[in-house]
Amino acid sequence: MANARRALFTAKLEALEVARGNDGWLRGHPEPVILLAAGRLGPKGPVLESRHIARFPTPEVIPTTALPVDQLRLTADHRGARSTFFLFALALEHDSGDDIARLYGALESPARWGVVPHGSDPEPFDLGEACTRLGHNATRIEPMLDGKHLTLEDDDIVGGAFIAAPTHESRRATVRFHFLSQDEKNDWTARVMLTVRGQR
């Protein structure tokens, strides 16, 4: 494998634009959290390469643009035949943090996850299918875990997003992951700098 063609993927979360934000009746502004997972499509399905929890200060005013508390960079590495990188994101309101911890743990197993593209038929794709069927633009999705829609008890889901990138095509661009809660009281957009050094 030493001479195999190599591709590198990096994703840096730059900022979170909060157009609308609400943490419930008499609870003030939300505490935004973004879960991120980067990986590649392997011979047996999606493979996780890195994951992170991005936290942001509670906004004092809304709308606003918030910077992450810590600078985060996700990476993925691929050698061999052409394949696809992916970046999967979940946006949540932090209340107790228990659901956030559970979902972060579940990101270790990409095969457990499915996505339903916003505005499409309700048939879910697994992450491998999403890599080949959703194209290479950021897509707003509804996340599913173990074949079921997410049910949270302690934190609140705002939304999900997904993007795929071929390993053989070099790319550098800022992508926008849009998250909108079902009640539309939370409307957030994450700006992510995406870089692919394609296989040669």
Short mmCIF file of C-alpha atoms in Angstrom, two decimals:
data_model
loop_
_atom_site.label_atom_id
_atom_site.label_comp_id
_atom_site.label_asym_id
_atom_site.label_seq_id
_atom_site.Cartn_x
_atom_site.Cartn_y
_atom_site.Cartn_z
CA MET A 1 0.00 0.00 0.00
CA ALA A 2 3.00 2.31 0.30
CA ASN A 3 2.80 3.27 -3.37
CA ALA A 4 -1.00 3.52 -3.49
CA ARG A 5 -2.47 6.81 -4.53
CA ARG A 6 -3.38 8.89 -1.50
CA ALA A 7 -6.15 11.45 -0.95
CA LEU A 8 -6.50 13.75 2.06
CA PHE A 9 -9.66 15.41 3.37
CA THR A 10 -9.89 18.18 5.96
CA ALA A 11 -12.87 20.11 7.30
CA LYS A 12 -12.59 23.14 9.56
CA LEU A 13 -15.67 24.56 11.28
CA GLU A 14 -15.32 28.33 10.96
CA ALA A 15 -18.51 29.81 12.44
CA LEU A 16 -22.19 29.30 13.19
CA GLU A 17 -24.66 31.83 11.86
CA VAL A 18 -27.72 31.96 14.12
CA ALA A 19 -30.60 33.63 12.28
CA ARG A 20 -33.20 32.49 14.82
CA GLY A 21 -32.75 30.74 18.14
CA ASN A 22 -35.05 29.61 20.92
CA ASP A 23 -34.53 27.22 23.83
CA GLY A 24 -38.15 26.90 24.83
CA TRP A 25 -40.67 28.83 26.89
CA LEU A 26 -38.96 31.14 29.41
CA ARG A 27 -35.59 29.45 28.83
CA GLY A 28 -33.89 32.13 26.76
CA HIS A 29 -31.41 31.62 23.98
CA PRO A 30 -30.11 28.18 22.96
CA GLU A 31 -26.71 26.65 23.72
CA PRO A 32 -25.70 25.42 20.24
CA VAL A 33 -23.76 22.19 19.78
CA ILE A 34 -22.67 20.70 16.45
CA LEU A 35 -21.60 17.06 16.19
CA LEU A 36 -19.36 16.33 13.20
CA ALA A 37 -18.15 13.05 11.71
CA ALA A 38 -15.74 12.71 8.78
CA GLY A 39 -14.96 9.49 6.98
CA ARG A 40 -14.66 7.62 3.73
CA LEU A 41 -16.54 4.96 1.85
CA GLY A 42 -14.67 1.67 2.23
CA PRO A 43 -15.21 -1.71 0.53
CA LYS A 44 -17.59 -2.78 3.33
CA GLY A 45 -19.35 0.55 3.82
CA PRO A 46 -18.73 3.90 5.50
CA VAL A 47 -15.68 4.19 7.76
CA LEU A 48 -15.30 6.85 10.44
CA GLU A 49 -11.97 8.71 10.39
CA SER A 50 -12.58 11.52 12.92
CA ARG A 51 -15.37 13.10 14.96
CA HIS A 52 -15.72 16.23 17.08
CA ILE A 53 -18.12 18.10 19.33
CA ALA A 54 -18.25 21.82 18.54
CA ARG A 55 -19.59 24.07 21.28
CA PHE A 56 -20.50 27.74 21.04
CA PRO A 57 -21.17 30.46 23.59
CA THR A 58 -24.84 31.09 24.32
CA PRO A 59 -25.73 34.05 22.08
CA GLU A 60 -26.52 37.27 23.94
CA VAL A 61 -28.41 38.65 20.95
CA ILE A 62 -29.91 36.98 17.89
CA PRO A 63 -29.27 37.10 14.96
CA THR A 64 -25.54 36.67 15.41
CA THR A 65 -22.49 34.84 14.10
CA ALA A 66 -20.79 32.73 16.77
CA LEU A 67 -17.27 31.30 16.75
CA PRO A 68 -16.63 27.83 18.17
CA VAL A 69 -15.17 27.72 21.67
CA ASP A 70 -12.30 25.56 20.33
CA GLN A 71 -10.84 25.43 16.84
CA LEU A 72 -11.78 22.08 15.31
CA ARG A 73 -10.36 20.29 12.31
CA LEU A 74 -11.55 16.91 11.07
CA THR A 75 -9.46 14.74 8.77
CA ALA A 76 -9.80 11.64 6.64
CA ASP A 77 -7.20 9.74 4.64
CA HIS A 78 -7.71 7.34 1.74
CA ARG A 79 -5.37 5.10 -0.25
CA GLY A 80 -6.23 2.78 -3.10
CA ALA A 81 -8.99 2.81 -5.70
CA ARG A 82 -11.16 5.87 -6.14
CA SER A 83 -13.74 6.35 -3.43
CA THR A 84 -15.65 9.09 -1.61
CA PHE A 85 -15.13 11.15 1.53
CA PHE A 86 -18.10 12.31 3.61
CA LEU A 87 -18.89 14.85 6.32
CA PHE A 88 -21.99 14.34 8.48
CA ALA A 89 -23.27 16.92 10.96
CA LEU A 90 -25.95 17.13 13.65
CA ALA A 91 -27.05 20.41 15.23
CA LEU A 92 -28.50 20.26 18.74
CA GLU A 93 -29.62 22.49 21.58
CA HIS A 94 -27.77 21.57 24.76
CA ASP A 95 -29.97 21.08 27.82
CA SER A 96 -28.59 18.25 29.99
CA GLY A 97 -26.10 16.90 27.44
CA ASP A 98 -27.13 13.26 27.87
CA ASP A 99 -28.55 12.87 24.36
CA ILE A 100 -25.58 14.71 22.90
CA ALA A 101 -23.23 12.22 24.57
CA ARG A 102 -25.29 9.27 23.29
CA LEU A 103 -25.33 10.55 19.71
CA TYR A 104 -21.64 11.38 19.78
CA GLY A 105 -20.96 7.81 20.84
CA ALA A 106 -23.15 6.48 18.03
CA LEU A 107 -21.07 8.35 15.44
CA GLU A 108 -18.35 5.74 16.06
CA SER A 109 -20.52 3.33 14.02
CA PRO A 110 -21.47 5.02 10.72
CA ALA A 111 -23.40 1.94 9.58
CA ARG A 112 -26.03 2.69 12.25
CA TRP A 113 -26.93 6.00 10.63
CA GLY A 114 -29.32 6.89 7.83
CA VAL A 115 -30.40 10.15 6.25
CA VAL A 116 -33.58 11.41 4.63
CA PRO A 117 -32.91 14.38 2.32
CA HIS A 118 -35.14 17.34 3.14
CA GLY A 119 -38.14 17.64 0.85
CA SER A 120 -37.73 14.18 -0.70
CA ASP A 121 -39.55 10.87 -0.37
CA PRO A 122 -39.27 9.49 3.18
CA GLU A 123 -37.11 6.51 2.13
CA PRO A 124 -33.83 6.78 4.09
CA PHE A 125 -30.37 6.25 2.65
CA ASP A 126 -27.54 4.76 4.64
CA LEU A 127 -24.37 6.86 4.58
CA GLY A 128 -22.89 4.75 1.80
CA GLU A 129 -25.92 5.36 -0.41
CA ALA A 130 -25.88 9.03 0.54
CA CYS A 131 -22.30 9.28 -0.74
CA THR A 132 -23.37 8.14 -4.20
CA ARG A 133 -26.91 9.55 -4.45
CA LEU A 134 -26.86 12.99 -2.86
CA GLY A 135 -24.24 14.59 -5.07
CA HIS A 136 -21.42 16.75 -3.84
CA ASN A 137 -23.30 19.77 -2.50
CA ALA A 138 -24.23 20.31 1.14
CA THR A 139 -27.64 18.71 1.71
CA ARG A 140 -30.05 19.35 4.56
CA ILE A 141 -31.18 15.99 5.94
CA GLU A 142 -33.23 14.38 8.66
CA PRO A 143 -30.95 11.96 10.54
CA MET A 144 -31.99 8.44 11.49
CA LEU A 145 -30.32 6.05 13.92
CA ASP A 146 -30.81 2.26 13.82
CA GLY A 147 -33.57 2.73 11.26
CA LYS A 148 -35.60 5.12 13.42
CA HIS A 149 -36.10 8.87 13.54
CA LEU A 150 -34.22 10.45 16.41
CA THR A 151 -36.11 10.59 19.70
CA LEU A 152 -34.42 12.79 22.29
CA GLU A 153 -35.39 13.23 25.94
CA ASP A 154 -32.78 15.58 27.37
CA ASP A 155 -31.54 17.71 24.46
CA ASP A 156 -33.23 18.96 21.27
CA ILE A 157 -32.37 18.24 17.66
CA VAL A 158 -32.30 21.21 15.30
CA GLY A 159 -31.31 19.36 12.14
CA GLY A 160 -28.71 17.49 10.15
CA ALA A 161 -26.55 18.00 7.07
CA PHE A 162 -24.39 15.87 4.78
CA ILE A 163 -21.84 16.32 2.01
CA ALA A 164 -19.72 13.91 0.00
CA ALA A 165 -16.53 14.55 -1.99
CA PRO A 166 -14.79 12.24 -4.49
CA THR A 167 -11.29 11.20 -3.45
CA HIS A 168 -9.89 11.84 -6.95
CA GLU A 169 -11.01 15.48 -7.25
CA SER A 170 -9.11 18.27 -5.51
CA ARG A 171 -11.35 20.89 -3.94
CA ARG A 172 -11.21 23.84 -1.59
CA ALA A 173 -14.42 25.66 -0.74
CA THR A 174 -16.53 27.03 2.07
CA VAL A 175 -19.69 24.95 2.37
CA ARG A 176 -22.81 25.94 4.27
CA PHE A 177 -24.65 23.41 6.41
CA HIS A 178 -28.18 24.68 7.03
CA PHE A 179 -30.11 23.44 10.08
CA LEU A 180 -33.77 24.31 10.64
CA SER A 181 -35.86 22.89 13.48
CA GLN A 182 -39.34 21.53 12.75
CA ASP A 183 -40.98 24.48 14.50
CA GLU A 184 -38.62 26.84 12.60
CA LYS A 185 -37.70 28.61 15.84
CA ASN A 186 -34.07 27.62 15.38
CA ASP A 187 -32.46 28.53 12.05
CA TRP A 188 -28.69 27.98 12.03
CA THR A 189 -26.03 27.72 9.33
CA ALA A 190 -22.55 26.32 9.94
CA ARG A 191 -19.73 27.54 7.71
CA VAL A 192 -17.19 24.81 7.04
CA MET A 193 -13.95 25.11 5.06
CA LEU A 194 -13.64 21.88 3.09
CA THR A 195 -10.36 20.83 1.48
CA VAL A 196 -9.66 17.71 -0.59
CA ARG A 197 -6.24 16.93 -1.96
CA GLY A 198 -7.26 14.48 -4.62
CA GLN A 199 -5.54 11.30 -5.72
CA ARG A 200 -2.99 11.66 -8.51
#
